[in-house]
GROMACS .gro file of C-alpha atoms in nm:
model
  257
    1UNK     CA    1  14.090   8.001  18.631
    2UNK     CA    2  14.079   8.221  18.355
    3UNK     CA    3  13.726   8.347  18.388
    4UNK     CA    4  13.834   8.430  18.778
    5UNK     CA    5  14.109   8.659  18.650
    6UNK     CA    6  13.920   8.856  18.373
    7UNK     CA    7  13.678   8.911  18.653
    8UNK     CA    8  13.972   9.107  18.858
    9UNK     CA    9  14.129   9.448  18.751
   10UNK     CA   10  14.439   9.444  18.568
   11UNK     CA   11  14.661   9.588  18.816
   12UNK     CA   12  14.501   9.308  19.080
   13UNK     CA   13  14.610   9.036  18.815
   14UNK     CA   14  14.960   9.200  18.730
   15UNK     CA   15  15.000   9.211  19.149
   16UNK     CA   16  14.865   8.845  19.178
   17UNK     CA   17  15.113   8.719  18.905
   18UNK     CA   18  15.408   8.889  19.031
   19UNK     CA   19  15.353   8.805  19.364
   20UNK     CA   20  15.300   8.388  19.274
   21UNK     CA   21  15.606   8.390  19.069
   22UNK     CA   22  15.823   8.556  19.288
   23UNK     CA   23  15.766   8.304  19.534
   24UNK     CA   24  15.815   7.996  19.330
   25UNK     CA   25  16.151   8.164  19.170
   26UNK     CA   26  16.281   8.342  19.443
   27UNK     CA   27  16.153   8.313  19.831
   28UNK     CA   28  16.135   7.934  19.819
   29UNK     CA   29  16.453   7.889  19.691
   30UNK     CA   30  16.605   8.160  19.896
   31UNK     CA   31  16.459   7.961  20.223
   32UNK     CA   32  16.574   7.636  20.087
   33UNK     CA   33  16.935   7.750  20.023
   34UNK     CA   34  16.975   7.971  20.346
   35UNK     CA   35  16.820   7.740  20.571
   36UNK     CA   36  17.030   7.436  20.473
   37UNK     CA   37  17.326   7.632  20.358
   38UNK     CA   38  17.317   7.448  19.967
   39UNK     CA   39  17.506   7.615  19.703
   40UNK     CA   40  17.527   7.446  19.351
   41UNK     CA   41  17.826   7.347  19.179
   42UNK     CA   42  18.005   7.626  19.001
   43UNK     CA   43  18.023   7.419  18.690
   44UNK     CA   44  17.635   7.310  18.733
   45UNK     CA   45  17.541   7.697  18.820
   46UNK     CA   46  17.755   7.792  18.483
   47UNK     CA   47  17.538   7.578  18.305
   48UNK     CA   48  17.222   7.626  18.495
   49UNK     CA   49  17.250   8.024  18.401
   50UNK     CA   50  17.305   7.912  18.032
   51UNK     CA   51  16.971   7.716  18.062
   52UNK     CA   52  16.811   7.952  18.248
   53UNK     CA   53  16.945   8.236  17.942
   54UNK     CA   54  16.796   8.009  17.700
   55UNK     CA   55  16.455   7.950  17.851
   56UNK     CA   56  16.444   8.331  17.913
   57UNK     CA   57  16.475   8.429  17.528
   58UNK     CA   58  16.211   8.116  17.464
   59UNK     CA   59  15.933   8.257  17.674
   60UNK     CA   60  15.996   8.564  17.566
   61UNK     CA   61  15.966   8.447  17.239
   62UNK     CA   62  15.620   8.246  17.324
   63UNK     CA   63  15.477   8.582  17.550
   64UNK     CA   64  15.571   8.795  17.161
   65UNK     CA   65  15.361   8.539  16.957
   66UNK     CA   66  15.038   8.547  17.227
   67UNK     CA   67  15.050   8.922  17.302
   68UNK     CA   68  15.057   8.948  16.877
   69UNK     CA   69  14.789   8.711  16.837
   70UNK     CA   70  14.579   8.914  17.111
   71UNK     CA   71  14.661   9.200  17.004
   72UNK     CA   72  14.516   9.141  16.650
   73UNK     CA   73  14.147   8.982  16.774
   74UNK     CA   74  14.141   9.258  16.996
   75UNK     CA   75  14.173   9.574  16.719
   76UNK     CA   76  14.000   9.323  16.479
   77UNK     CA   77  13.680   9.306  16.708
   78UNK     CA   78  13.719   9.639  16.768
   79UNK     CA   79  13.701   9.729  16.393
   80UNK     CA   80  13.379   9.505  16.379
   81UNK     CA   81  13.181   9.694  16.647
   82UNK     CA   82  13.299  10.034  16.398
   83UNK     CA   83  13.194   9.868  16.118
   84UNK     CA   84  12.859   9.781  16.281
   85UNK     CA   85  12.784  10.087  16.373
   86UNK     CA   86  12.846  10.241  16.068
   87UNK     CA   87  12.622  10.022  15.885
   88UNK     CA   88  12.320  10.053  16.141
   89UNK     CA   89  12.346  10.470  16.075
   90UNK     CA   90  12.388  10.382  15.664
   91UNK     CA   91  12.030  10.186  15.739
   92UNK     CA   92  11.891  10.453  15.879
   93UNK     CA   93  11.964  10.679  15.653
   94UNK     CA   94  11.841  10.449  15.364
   95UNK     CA   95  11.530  10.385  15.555
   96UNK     CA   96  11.467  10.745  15.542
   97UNK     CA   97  11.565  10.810  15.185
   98UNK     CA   98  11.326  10.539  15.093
   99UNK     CA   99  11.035  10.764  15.342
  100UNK     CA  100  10.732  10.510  15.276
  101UNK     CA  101  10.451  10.420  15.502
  102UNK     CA  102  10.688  10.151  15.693
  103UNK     CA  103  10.938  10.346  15.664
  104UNK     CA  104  10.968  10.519  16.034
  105UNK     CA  105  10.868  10.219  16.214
  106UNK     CA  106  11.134  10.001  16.058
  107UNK     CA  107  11.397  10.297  16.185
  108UNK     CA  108  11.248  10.216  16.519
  109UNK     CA  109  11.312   9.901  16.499
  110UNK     CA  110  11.670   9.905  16.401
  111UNK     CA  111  11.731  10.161  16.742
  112UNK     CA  112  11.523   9.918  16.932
  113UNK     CA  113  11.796   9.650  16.799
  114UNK     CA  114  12.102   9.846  16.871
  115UNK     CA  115  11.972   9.950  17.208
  116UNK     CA  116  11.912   9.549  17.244
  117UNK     CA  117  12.281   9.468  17.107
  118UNK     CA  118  12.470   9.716  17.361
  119UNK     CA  119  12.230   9.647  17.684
  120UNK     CA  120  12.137   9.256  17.632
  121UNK     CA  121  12.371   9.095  17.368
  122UNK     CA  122  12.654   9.291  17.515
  123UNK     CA  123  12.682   9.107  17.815
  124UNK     CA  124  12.579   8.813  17.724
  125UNK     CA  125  12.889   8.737  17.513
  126UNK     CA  126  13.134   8.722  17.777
  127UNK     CA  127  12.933   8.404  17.816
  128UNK     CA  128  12.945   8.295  17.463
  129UNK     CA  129  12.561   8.348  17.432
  130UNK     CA  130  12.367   8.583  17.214
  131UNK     CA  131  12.060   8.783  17.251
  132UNK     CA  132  11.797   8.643  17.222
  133UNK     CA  133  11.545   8.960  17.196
  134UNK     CA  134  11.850   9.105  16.985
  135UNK     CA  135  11.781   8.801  16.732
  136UNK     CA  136  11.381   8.873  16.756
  137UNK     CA  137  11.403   9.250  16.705
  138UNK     CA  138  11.632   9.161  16.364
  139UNK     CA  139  11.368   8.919  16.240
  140UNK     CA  140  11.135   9.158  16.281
  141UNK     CA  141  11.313   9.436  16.082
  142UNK     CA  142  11.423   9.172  15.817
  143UNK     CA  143  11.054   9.073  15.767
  144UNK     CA  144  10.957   9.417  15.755
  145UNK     CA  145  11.167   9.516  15.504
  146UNK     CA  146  11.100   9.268  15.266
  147UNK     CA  147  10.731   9.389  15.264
  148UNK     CA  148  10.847   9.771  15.134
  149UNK     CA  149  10.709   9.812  14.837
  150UNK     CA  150  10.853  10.031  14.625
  151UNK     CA  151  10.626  10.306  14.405
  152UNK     CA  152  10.958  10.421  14.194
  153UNK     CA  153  11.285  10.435  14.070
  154UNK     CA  154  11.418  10.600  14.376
  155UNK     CA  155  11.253  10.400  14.635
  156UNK     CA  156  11.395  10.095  14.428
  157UNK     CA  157  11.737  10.200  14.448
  158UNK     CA  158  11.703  10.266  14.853
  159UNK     CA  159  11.547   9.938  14.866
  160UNK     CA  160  11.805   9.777  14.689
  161UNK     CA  161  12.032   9.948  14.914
  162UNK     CA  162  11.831   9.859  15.231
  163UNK     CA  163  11.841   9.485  15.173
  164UNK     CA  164  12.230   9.514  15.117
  165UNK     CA  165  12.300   9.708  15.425
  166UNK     CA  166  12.101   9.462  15.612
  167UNK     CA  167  12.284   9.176  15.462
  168UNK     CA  168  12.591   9.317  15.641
  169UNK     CA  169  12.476   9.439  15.928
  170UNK     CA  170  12.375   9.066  15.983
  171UNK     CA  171  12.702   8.947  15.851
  172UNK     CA  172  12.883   9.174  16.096
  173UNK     CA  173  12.696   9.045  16.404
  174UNK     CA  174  12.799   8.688  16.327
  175UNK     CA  175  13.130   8.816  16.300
  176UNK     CA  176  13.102   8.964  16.617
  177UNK     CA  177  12.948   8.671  16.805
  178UNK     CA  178  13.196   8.464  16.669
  179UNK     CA  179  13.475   8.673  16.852
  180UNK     CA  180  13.369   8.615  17.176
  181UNK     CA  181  13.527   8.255  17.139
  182UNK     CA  182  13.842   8.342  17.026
  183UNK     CA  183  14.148   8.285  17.248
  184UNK     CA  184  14.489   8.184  17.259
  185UNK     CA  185  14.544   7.831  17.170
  186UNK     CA  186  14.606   7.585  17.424
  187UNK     CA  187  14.907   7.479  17.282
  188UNK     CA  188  15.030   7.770  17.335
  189UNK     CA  189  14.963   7.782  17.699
  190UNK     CA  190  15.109   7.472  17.713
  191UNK     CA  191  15.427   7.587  17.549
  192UNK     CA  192  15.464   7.877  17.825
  193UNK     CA  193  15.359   7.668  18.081
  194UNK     CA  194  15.682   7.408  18.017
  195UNK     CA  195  15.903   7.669  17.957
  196UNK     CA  196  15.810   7.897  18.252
  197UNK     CA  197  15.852   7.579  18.475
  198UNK     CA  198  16.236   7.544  18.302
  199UNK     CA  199  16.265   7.890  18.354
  200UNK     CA  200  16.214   7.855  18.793
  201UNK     CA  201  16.418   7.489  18.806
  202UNK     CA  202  16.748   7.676  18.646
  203UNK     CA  203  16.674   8.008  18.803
  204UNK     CA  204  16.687   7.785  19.148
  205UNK     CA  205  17.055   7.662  19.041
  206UNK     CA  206  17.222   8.024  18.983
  207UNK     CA  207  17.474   8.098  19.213
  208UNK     CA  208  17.604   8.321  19.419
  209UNK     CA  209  17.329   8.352  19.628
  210UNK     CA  210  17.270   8.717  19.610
  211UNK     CA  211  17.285   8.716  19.185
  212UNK     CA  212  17.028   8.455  19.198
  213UNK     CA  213  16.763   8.688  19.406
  214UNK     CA  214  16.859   8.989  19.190
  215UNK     CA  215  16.873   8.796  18.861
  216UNK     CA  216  16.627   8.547  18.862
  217UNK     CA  217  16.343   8.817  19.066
  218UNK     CA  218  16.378   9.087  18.780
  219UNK     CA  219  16.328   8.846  18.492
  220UNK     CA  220  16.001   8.708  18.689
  221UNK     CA  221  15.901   9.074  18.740
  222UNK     CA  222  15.911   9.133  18.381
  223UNK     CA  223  15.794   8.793  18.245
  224UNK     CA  224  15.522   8.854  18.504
  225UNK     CA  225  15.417   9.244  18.337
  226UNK     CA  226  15.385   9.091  18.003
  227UNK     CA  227  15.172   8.767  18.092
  228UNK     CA  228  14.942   9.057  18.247
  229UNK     CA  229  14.939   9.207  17.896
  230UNK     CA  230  14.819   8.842  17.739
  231UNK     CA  231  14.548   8.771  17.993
  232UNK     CA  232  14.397   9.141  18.016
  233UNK     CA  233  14.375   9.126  17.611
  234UNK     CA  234  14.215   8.776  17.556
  235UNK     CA  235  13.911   8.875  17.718
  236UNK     CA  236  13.736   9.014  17.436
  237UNK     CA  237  13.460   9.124  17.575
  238UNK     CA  238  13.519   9.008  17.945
  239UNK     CA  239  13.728   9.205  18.215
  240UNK     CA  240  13.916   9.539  18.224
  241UNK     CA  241  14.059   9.577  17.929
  242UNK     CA  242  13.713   9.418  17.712
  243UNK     CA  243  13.624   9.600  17.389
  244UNK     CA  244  13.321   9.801  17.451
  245UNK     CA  245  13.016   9.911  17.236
  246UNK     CA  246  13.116  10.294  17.244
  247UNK     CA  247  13.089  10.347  16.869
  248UNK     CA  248  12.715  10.138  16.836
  249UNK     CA  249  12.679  10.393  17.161
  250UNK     CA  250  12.749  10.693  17.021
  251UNK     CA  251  12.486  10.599  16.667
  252UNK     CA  252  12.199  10.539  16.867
  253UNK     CA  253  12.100  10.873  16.901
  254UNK     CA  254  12.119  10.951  16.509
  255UNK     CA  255  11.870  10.625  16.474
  256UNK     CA  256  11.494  10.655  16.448
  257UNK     CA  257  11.263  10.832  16.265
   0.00000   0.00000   0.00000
């Protein structure tokens, strides 16, 4: 279900939401009550809008927690892909200040690997899969480098430097890959799930007739916007809102000899 609704645009989910709970808090009960001419007890509608109160300010409450949790992977992984792409131009940059017989073809093969990271790896994670050539092209520039041999001081300080930055490059991709399984918990579905079903069974009960349309639609409206927010963000690196590989983008150029 959830791999069906990062595949739509946002505004197609928001619309989709919106439209589903408005019927199962407002138009079916509307029908129900019209048609048969029900009307709740005022003393069980008192309490019912009490409940239903209550059950607002709790998936509120649940909607705050996911959208913060969300929120946080997303600018998280987003830092990661910066940090990446800082690291492949600080390789570069080594690999040329090092400037031995290797040295060009190794900065060819760290563009080969970005240009594998954004066009293969990229989107392969939205399926919780890496890159295969990705993970061949970094063998090949971690074998490579361990063969540069350096003839003095200065190549042994870029060298030292090299095998650091490469270190972290690799951490950073593991980091990344990692990512693309993060999600909100389950429980916490589950949570929302219960207390969005409270939420419909008391706004049913509110009464007059007329309050409980007006009432009961607008809080769906809005409880409806903000699940939008949760599901758009969880996709890491699926659907509309996915965080993209702009910044490894934008280095690629800079990289080579």
């Amino acid at each position: 279900m959830m791999s069906f609704l990062h595949s739509l645009p946002n505004i197609v989910i928001g619309i989709s939401i919106m439209v589903i709970g408005l019927i199962l808090s407002t138009a079916i009960p509307l029908y129900i009550r019209w048609k048969y001419k029900l009307n709740p007890d005022e003393h069980l509608a008192k309490g019912a809008e009490e409940g239903f109160k209550l059950f607002t300010s709790i998936t509120l409450l649940l909607i705050a927690f996911s959208l913060v949790r969300v929120q946080g992977d997303h600018r998280n992984v987003e830092d990661l892909v910066s940090r990446e792409a800082a690291l492949m131009f600080k390789l570069n940059r080594s690999l040329a200040s090092f400037n031995g017989q290797h040295a060009p073809e190794l900065q060819g093969d760290l563009k080969n690997y970005a240009q594998a990271v954004v066009t293969d790896e990229w989107p392969l994670m939205a399926k919780n899969e890496r890159s295969e050539e990705a993970s061949n092209v970094l063998t090949d520039l971690t074998q490579g480098i361990r063969l540069l041999d350096p003839k003095n001081p200065v190549q042994q300080m870029a060298r030292v430097d090299i095998v650091t930055t490469l270190n972290q490059l690799s951490d950073v991709r593991e980091a990344r890959l990692s990512a693309a399984r993060l999600k909100v918990p389950s429980y916490l579905w589950d949570a929302l799930a219960i207390s969005v079903a409270m939420l419909i069974i008391f706004g049913w009960l509110q009464n007059p007739l007329p309050k409980m349309v007006a009432y009961v639609g607008g809080v769906t409206i809005g409880v409806a916007v903000l699940f939008t927010l949760v599901i758009a963000l969880e996709g890491l690196f699926v659907g509309e809102s996915q965080v993209t590989p702009e910044a490894i983008v934008h280095v690629i150029p800079s990289l080579g000899p």
